[in-house]
Amino acid sequence: MQAIRDITGENAPWPNARALADEIGEDYGTVRKWLQRERIPERVWPAIIRKSARTAHPITADLLLAMNKERRKRAKSSVSRSRSRGRTEGK
């Protein structure tokens, strides 16, 4: 498991976003947006950790932190590339 989207699907605690939403008591559309954005709010981490502990693929706080850190790193890299392209194009 390497990315937030890996919380659902094959070899994950939940088969899909709907199952995750039902399990943690959140709206399906909201959970789908989290997975699309690759960001799960910290306020629901305790529920995800607790509920996934009962599955064959538990999610830990360390794993959620690592996933969030990877997303931030990719986003930061994307912004840096975008800014450097703007400087290059302006010359």
Coordinates of C-alpha atoms in Angstrom, one line a residue:
M1 CA 0.0 0.0 0.0
Q2 CA 1.7 3.2 -1.2
A3 CA -1.0 5.8 -1.8
I4 CA -4.3 7.0 -0.3
R5 CA -6.2 5.4 -3.2
D6 CA -4.9 2.0 -2.0
I7 CA -7.1 2.2 1.0
T8 CA -9.8 0.7 -1.2
G9 CA -9.6 -2.0 -3.8
E10 CA -7.9 -5.3 -4.0
N11 CA -5.5 -6.1 -1.1
A12 CA -7.0 -3.1 0.9
P13 CA -9.2 -3.0 3.9
W14 CA -12.3 -1.9 1.9
P15 CA -13.3 -3.0 -1.6
N16 CA -14.5 0.5 -2.6
A17 CA -15.2 4.1 -1.5
R18 CA -18.8 3.2 -0.6
A19 CA -17.7 0.4 1.8
L20 CA -15.2 2.8 3.4
A21 CA -17.8 5.5 3.8
D22 CA -20.3 3.1 5.3
E23 CA -17.7 1.7 7.7
I24 CA -16.6 5.1 9.0
G25 CA -20.0 6.8 8.9
E26 CA -19.2 9.4 6.2
D27 CA -21.0 10.5 3.1
Y28 CA -20.0 8.4 0.0
G29 CA -19.5 11.5 -2.2
T30 CA -17.2 13.0 0.4
V31 CA -15.1 9.9 0.7
R32 CA -14.9 9.6 -3.1
K33 CA -13.6 13.1 -3.3
W34 CA -11.0 12.4 -0.6
L35 CA -9.7 9.4 -2.7
Q36 CA -9.7 11.4 -5.9
R37 CA -7.7 14.2 -4.2
E38 CA -5.6 11.6 -2.5
R39 CA -6.1 13.3 0.9
I40 CA -8.0 12.0 3.8
P41 CA -8.7 14.5 6.6
E42 CA -6.9 13.8 9.8
R43 CA -10.2 14.0 11.7
V44 CA -11.2 10.6 10.3
W45 CA -7.9 8.9 10.8
P46 CA -8.8 7.4 14.2
A47 CA -11.9 5.7 12.7
I48 CA -10.0 4.4 9.7
I49 CA -7.2 3.0 11.9
R50 CA -9.7 1.5 14.4
K51 CA -12.0 0.0 11.7
S52 CA -9.2 -1.3 9.5
A53 CA -7.6 -3.1 12.4
R54 CA -10.4 -5.7 12.1
T55 CA -9.4 -6.4 8.5
A56 CA -6.6 -8.4 6.9
H57 CA -5.0 -5.1 5.7
P58 CA -4.8 -2.7 8.7
I59 CA -4.1 1.0 8.2
T60 CA -1.7 2.5 10.7
A61 CA -1.1 6.2 11.7
D62 CA 2.4 5.8 10.3
L63 CA 1.0 4.6 7.0
L64 CA -1.5 7.5 6.8
L65 CA 1.3 10.0 7.6
A66 CA 3.6 8.5 4.9
M67 CA 0.8 8.6 2.3
N68 CA 0.0 12.2 3.1
K69 CA 3.7 13.1 3.0
E70 CA 4.1 11.5 -0.4
R71 CA 1.1 13.4 -1.7
R72 CA 2.5 16.7 -0.4
K73 CA 5.9 15.9 -2.0
R74 CA 4.2 15.2 -5.4
A75 CA 2.2 18.4 -5.1
K76 CA 5.2 20.5 -4.2
S77 CA 7.2 19.0 -7.0
S78 CA 4.4 19.8 -9.4
V79 CA 4.2 23.4 -8.2
S80 CA 8.0 23.8 -8.6
R81 CA 8.0 22.4 -12.2
S82 CA 5.1 24.8 -13.0
R83 CA 6.9 27.8 -11.6
S84 CA 10.2 27.0 -13.4
R85 CA 8.3 26.6 -16.7
G86 CA 6.8 30.0 -16.2
R87 CA 10.2 31.5 -15.7
T88 CA 11.6 29.8 -18.8
E89 CA 8.7 30.8 -21.0
G90 CA 8.9 34.4 -19.9
K91 CA 12.6 34.8 -21.0

